[in-house]
CSV table of C-alpha atoms in Angstrom, one decimal:
chain,number,residue,atom,x,y,z
A,381,MET,CA,-148.6,31.0,27.0
A,382,LYS,CA,-148.8,29.3,30.4
A,383,PHE,CA,-146.6,32.0,31.9
A,384,TRP,CA,-149.1,34.7,30.9
A,385,THR,CA,-152.1,32.6,32.0
A,386,VAL,CA,-150.7,32.2,35.5
A,387,SER,CA,-149.6,35.9,35.7
A,388,ILE,CA,-153.0,37.2,34.7
A,389,ALA,CA,-154.8,34.8,37.0
A,390,SER,CA,-152.5,35.9,39.9
A,391,LEU,CA,-153.2,39.6,39.2
A,392,PHE,CA,-156.9,38.9,39.0
A,393,ALA,CA,-156.9,37.1,42.4
A,394,ALA,CA,-154.7,39.8,44.0
A,395,GLY,CA,-157.2,42.4,42.8
A,396,PHE,CA,-160.1,40.5,44.2
A,397,LEU,CA,-158.4,40.1,47.6
A,398,GLN,CA,-157.5,43.8,47.7
A,399,VAL,CA,-161.1,44.8,47.1
A,400,HIS,CA,-162.3,42.2,49.6
A,401,ASP,CA,-160.0,43.6,52.3
A,402,GLN,CA,-160.9,47.2,51.5
A,403,VAL,CA,-164.6,46.5,51.8
A,404,ARG,CA,-164.2,44.6,55.1
A,405,ALA,CA,-162.0,47.4,56.5
A,406,GLN,CA,-164.6,50.1,55.6
A,407,GLY,CA,-167.4,48.1,57.1
A,408,LYS,CA,-169.5,48.4,54.0
A,409,TRP,CA,-172.7,46.4,54.0
A,410,GLN,CA,-172.5,43.1,52.2
A,411,PRO,CA,-175.2,40.4,51.7
A,412,THR,CA,-175.1,37.1,53.5
A,413,ALA,CA,-173.8,34.2,51.4
A,414,ILE,CA,-175.5,30.8,51.7
A,415,SER,CA,-174.9,27.4,50.0
A,416,HIS,CA,-175.6,27.4,46.3
A,417,ASN,CA,-178.0,24.6,46.9
A,418,GLN,CA,-180.1,26.7,49.3
A,419,VAL,CA,-180.8,29.7,47.1
A,420,GLN,CA,-184.4,29.6,46.0
A,421,PRO,CA,-185.4,31.2,42.7
A,422,PHE,CA,-188.1,33.8,42.2
A,423,PRO,CA,-191.3,32.4,40.6
A,424,GLU,CA,-192.0,33.7,37.1
A,425,ARG,CA,-194.7,36.4,37.2
A,426,PRO,CA,-197.3,37.2,34.6
A,427,ALA,CA,-196.1,40.1,32.4
A,428,THR,CA,-198.0,43.3,33.0
A,429,THR,CA,-195.8,46.0,31.4
A,430,ILE,CA,-194.6,46.4,27.8
A,431,SER,CA,-191.0,45.7,29.0
A,432,GLU,CA,-192.0,42.5,30.8
A,433,LYS,CA,-194.1,41.2,27.9
A,434,ALA,CA,-191.2,41.6,25.5
A,435,ALA,CA,-188.7,40.0,28.0
A,436,LEU,CA,-191.0,37.0,28.3
A,437,ALA,CA,-191.8,36.8,24.6
A,438,PHE,CA,-188.1,36.6,23.6
A,439,LYS,CA,-186.8,34.5,26.6
A,440,PRO,CA,-184.1,32.2,25.2
A,441,GLN,CA,-183.8,28.4,25.6
A,442,LEU,CA,-180.6,27.2,27.3
A,443,LYS,CA,-178.9,23.8,26.6
A,444,VAL,CA,-176.0,22.9,29.0
A,445,ALA,CA,-173.5,20.7,27.2
A,446,SER,CA,-170.8,20.9,29.9
A,447,GLY,CA,-170.4,22.1,33.5
A,448,CYS,CA,-173.1,23.3,35.9
A,449,VAL,CA,-176.7,23.9,35.2
A,450,PRO,CA,-177.8,27.5,36.0
A,451,TYR,CA,-178.7,28.3,39.6
A,452,PRO,CA,-180.4,31.2,41.3
A,453,VAL,CA,-177.8,33.7,42.5
A,454,VAL,CA,-180.0,35.7,45.0
A,455,ASN,CA,-183.2,35.1,46.9
A,456,ASP,CA,-186.0,37.3,48.2
A,457,LYS,CA,-184.1,38.0,51.4
A,458,GLY,CA,-181.1,39.3,49.6
A,459,GLU,CA,-179.0,36.3,50.4
A,460,VAL,CA,-176.5,35.3,47.6
A,461,SER,CA,-174.9,32.1,46.4
A,462,ASP,CA,-171.5,31.2,47.9
A,463,GLY,CA,-170.7,29.2,44.8
A,464,LEU,CA,-168.4,26.3,44.4
A,465,ARG,CA,-164.6,25.8,44.4
A,466,ASN,CA,-163.0,25.2,41.0
A,467,SER,CA,-162.2,21.6,41.8
A,468,GLY,CA,-163.5,18.2,40.9
A,469,LYS,CA,-165.6,17.4,37.8
A,470,ALA,CA,-166.9,20.2,35.7
A,471,ALA,CA,-170.5,19.4,36.8
A,472,GLY,CA,-169.6,18.2,40.2
A,473,SER,CA,-172.2,19.2,42.9
A,474,CYS,CA,-174.0,21.5,40.5
A,475,ARG,CA,-176.5,19.5,38.5
A,476,GLY,CA,-179.5,21.2,40.2
A,477,SER,CA,-180.7,21.9,43.7
A,478,GLY,CA,-184.3,20.8,43.4
A,479,TYR,CA,-185.5,24.4,43.7
A,480,GLY,CA,-185.2,25.1,40.0
A,481,SER,CA,-183.1,27.4,37.8
A,482,GLN,CA,-183.4,31.1,37.1
A,483,VAL,CA,-182.7,33.5,34.3
A,484,TYR,CA,-182.5,37.2,35.0
A,485,SER,CA,-183.6,39.9,32.6
A,486,ARG,CA,-183.1,43.7,32.3
A,487,SER,CA,-184.1,46.0,29.4
A,488,THR,CA,-183.3,49.4,28.1
A,489,TRP,CA,-183.3,51.6,25.0
A,490,MET,CA,-180.0,51.7,23.2
A,491,ALA,CA,-180.3,54.5,20.7
A,492,ASP,CA,-183.4,53.5,18.7
A,493,LYS,CA,-183.3,49.8,19.6
A,494,TRP,CA,-184.7,47.9,22.6
A,495,ALA,CA,-182.1,45.8,24.3
A,496,ILE,CA,-182.9,42.9,26.5
A,497,MET,CA,-180.2,41.2,28.6
A,498,TYR,CA,-180.7,37.6,29.8
A,499,MET,CA,-178.2,36.5,32.4
A,500,TRP,CA,-177.5,33.1,34.0
A,501,TYR,CA,-175.5,32.3,37.0
A,502,PHE,CA,-173.3,29.2,37.5
A,503,PRO,CA,-171.8,28.2,40.9
A,504,LYS,CA,-168.5,27.5,39.3
A,505,ASN,CA,-166.9,28.0,35.8
A,506,ALA,CA,-164.3,25.2,35.8
A,507,PRO,CA,-164.1,22.9,32.8
A,508,GLU,CA,-161.2,21.1,34.3
A,509,SER,CA,-160.3,20.6,38.0
A,510,GLY,CA,-158.1,23.4,39.3
A,511,ARG,CA,-158.8,25.6,36.2
A,512,GLY,CA,-161.4,28.4,35.9
A,513,HIS,CA,-162.9,30.0,39.0
A,514,ARG,CA,-165.7,30.1,41.6
A,515,HIS,CA,-168.9,31.7,40.2
A,516,GLY,CA,-169.7,32.3,36.6
A,517,PHE,CA,-172.1,34.7,34.9
A,518,GLU,CA,-173.0,34.3,31.2
A,519,HIS,CA,-175.5,36.4,29.2
A,520,VAL,CA,-177.0,37.2,25.9
A,521,VAL,CA,-178.3,40.5,24.7
A,522,VAL,CA,-181.3,40.6,22.3
A,523,PHE,CA,-182.0,43.7,20.3
A,524,VAL,CA,-185.7,44.3,19.3
A,525,ASN,CA,-187.0,46.9,16.9
A,526,ASN,CA,-189.8,48.2,19.3
A,527,PRO,CA,-191.4,46.3,22.1
A,528,GLY,CA,-194.5,48.4,21.9
A,529,THR,CA,-195.5,47.2,18.4
A,530,GLU,CA,-198.0,44.5,17.9
A,531,GLU,CA,-195.4,42.1,16.5
A,532,PRO,CA,-191.9,43.1,17.7
A,533,GLN,CA,-189.0,41.5,15.9
A,534,ILE,CA,-185.5,40.5,16.9
A,535,ILE,CA,-183.1,42.6,14.7
A,536,GLY,CA,-179.8,41.5,16.4
A,537,CYS,CA,-178.2,39.7,19.3
A,538,SER,CA,-174.8,38.9,20.8
A,539,THR,CA,-173.5,36.2,23.2
A,540,SER,CA,-171.0,36.8,26.0
A,541,LYS,CA,-167.6,35.2,25.5
A,542,ASP,CA,-165.1,35.9,28.4
A,543,HIS,CA,-165.6,39.7,28.5
A,544,ARG,CA,-166.1,39.9,24.8
A,545,TYR,CA,-169.1,39.5,22.5
A,546,ALA,CA,-169.9,37.5,19.4
A,547,PRO,CA,-172.7,38.7,17.1
A,548,CYS,CA,-175.4,36.1,16.5
A,549,PRO,CA,-175.5,34.5,13.0
A,550,ALA,CA,-178.4,35.6,10.8
A,551,HIS,CA,-180.4,32.4,11.2
A,552,ALA,CA,-180.7,33.1,15.0
A,553,LEU,CA,-182.7,36.2,14.3
A,554,THR,CA,-185.8,34.3,13.0
A,555,GLY,CA,-188.5,33.4,15.5
A,556,LYS,CA,-188.9,34.5,19.1
A,557,HIS,CA,-186.6,32.4,21.3
A,558,LEU,CA,-182.9,32.1,20.8
A,559,LYS,CA,-181.4,28.6,21.2
A,560,VAL,CA,-178.3,29.0,23.4
A,561,MET,CA,-175.7,26.5,24.4
A,562,TYR,CA,-173.5,26.7,27.5
A,563,ALA,CA,-170.3,24.7,26.7
A,564,LYS,CA,-166.6,24.5,27.4
A,565,ALA,CA,-164.7,27.2,25.5
A,566,THR,CA,-161.2,26.7,26.8
A,567,GLU,CA,-159.5,24.7,29.5
A,568,SER,CA,-160.4,27.5,31.9
A,569,THR,CA,-163.8,28.7,30.9
A,570,HIS,CA,-167.2,28.0,29.6
A,571,ALA,CA,-169.2,30.3,27.3
A,572,VAL,CA,-172.6,30.6,25.6
A,573,ASN,CA,-173.1,30.3,21.9
A,574,ILE,CA,-176.0,30.1,19.5
A,575,THR,CA,-177.0,26.5,18.6
A,576,SER,CA,-179.7,24.7,16.6
A,577,GLU,CA,-180.3,22.3,19.4
A,578,GLU,CA,-183.3,22.5,21.7
A,579,GLY,CA,-182.8,23.7,25.2
A,580,VAL,CA,-185.0,24.4,28.2
A,581,PHE,CA,-186.5,27.5,29.7
A,582,GLN,CA,-185.9,28.8,33.2
A,583,ASP,CA,-188.2,30.9,35.3
A,584,MET,CA,-187.5,34.5,34.5
A,585,ILE,CA,-187.3,37.4,36.9
A,586,THR,CA,-186.7,41.0,35.7
A,587,TRP,CA,-184.5,43.4,37.5
A,588,GLU,CA,-187.5,45.6,38.3
A,589,GLN,CA,-189.5,42.7,39.7
A,590,MET,CA,-186.9,41.8,42.3
A,591,PRO,CA,-187.3,43.3,45.7
A,592,ASP,CA,-185.0,46.2,46.7
A,593,VAL,CA,-182.9,43.9,48.9
A,594,ALA,CA,-182.1,41.5,46.1
A,595,ARG,CA,-181.1,44.3,43.7
A,596,ARG,CA,-179.0,45.8,46.5
A,597,ALA,CA,-177.3,42.5,47.0
A,598,LEU,CA,-176.3,42.2,43.3
A,599,ASN,CA,-175.2,45.8,43.2
A,600,GLU,CA,-173.0,45.6,46.3
A,601,ALA,CA,-171.8,42.0,46.5
A,602,ILE,CA,-168.2,42.8,45.5
A,603,ASN,CA,-167.0,40.5,48.3
A,604,PHE,CA,-168.4,37.6,46.2
A,605,TYR,CA,-168.6,38.6,42.6
A,606,LEU,CA,-166.2,40.9,40.8
A,607,GLU,CA,-168.7,41.5,37.9
A,608,VAL,CA,-172.5,41.0,37.7
A,609,PRO,CA,-173.4,42.0,34.2
A,610,ILE,CA,-177.0,42.9,35.0
A,611,ASN,CA,-176.3,45.2,38.0
A,612,ASP,CA,-176.3,49.0,38.0
A,613,GLN,CA,-172.5,49.2,37.6
A,614,PHE,CA,-172.1,47.1,34.5
A,615,PHE,CA,-175.5,46.8,32.7
A,616,MET,CA,-175.4,49.8,30.4
A,617,ALA,CA,-171.7,49.3,29.5
A,618,LYS,CA,-172.4,45.7,28.7
A,619,VAL,CA,-175.4,46.4,26.5
A,620,SER,CA,-173.4,49.0,24.6
A,621,GLU,CA,-170.5,46.6,24.1
A,622,ALA,CA,-172.8,43.9,22.9
A,623,SER,CA,-174.4,46.0,20.1
A,624,PRO,CA,-173.8,44.4,16.7
A,625,PHE,CA,-174.8,47.5,14.9
């Protein structure tokens, strides 16, 4: 088991370095990375569209049981978080910057259901020192019958678990706000799960509300993040994979 863990991690790192070198050689634009403690979140805006109203109405609560609290990953200048090394304590240097946290949202129709992704960013995903990795993105996908109705209802949801998804239990589909827990899943990773415990809300920004430079940063920051679930490259595929139907 340890042999395969090391081998896969080595291949993962090698692939990242290869992409990094290719991007640098091609001179492709990349956003500027700044300290994770310096990235300021976007303020939550009043909802004006049907999509925004649904995203706010179903915004989940998050309880952090282990590791970092969520941080903003990009600011209004398109600067992105440099994250933290996978060393020290699981929550070392990442219990909040003073600027506040952030949750990101993006929505789309998936067949005849309205899908809303909520994504959090963590500067490191390292339950134990030397395990895990710099940067961590976790998300849930909530499926709603129709956001345009007077009382839209949750009809399904899934939580991300290390490139896989777990359908939500039936009791999670009652009410408006999922209760989500971020906790240690293995020696090398954290994950989000449904919980009955109360969490806290973060200021939400939708994909469309962000300025162009912020969206571009998340679309093109392959020097820093191998996979941003909410960006143009991964969003639709992730929503499709998350479908519990």
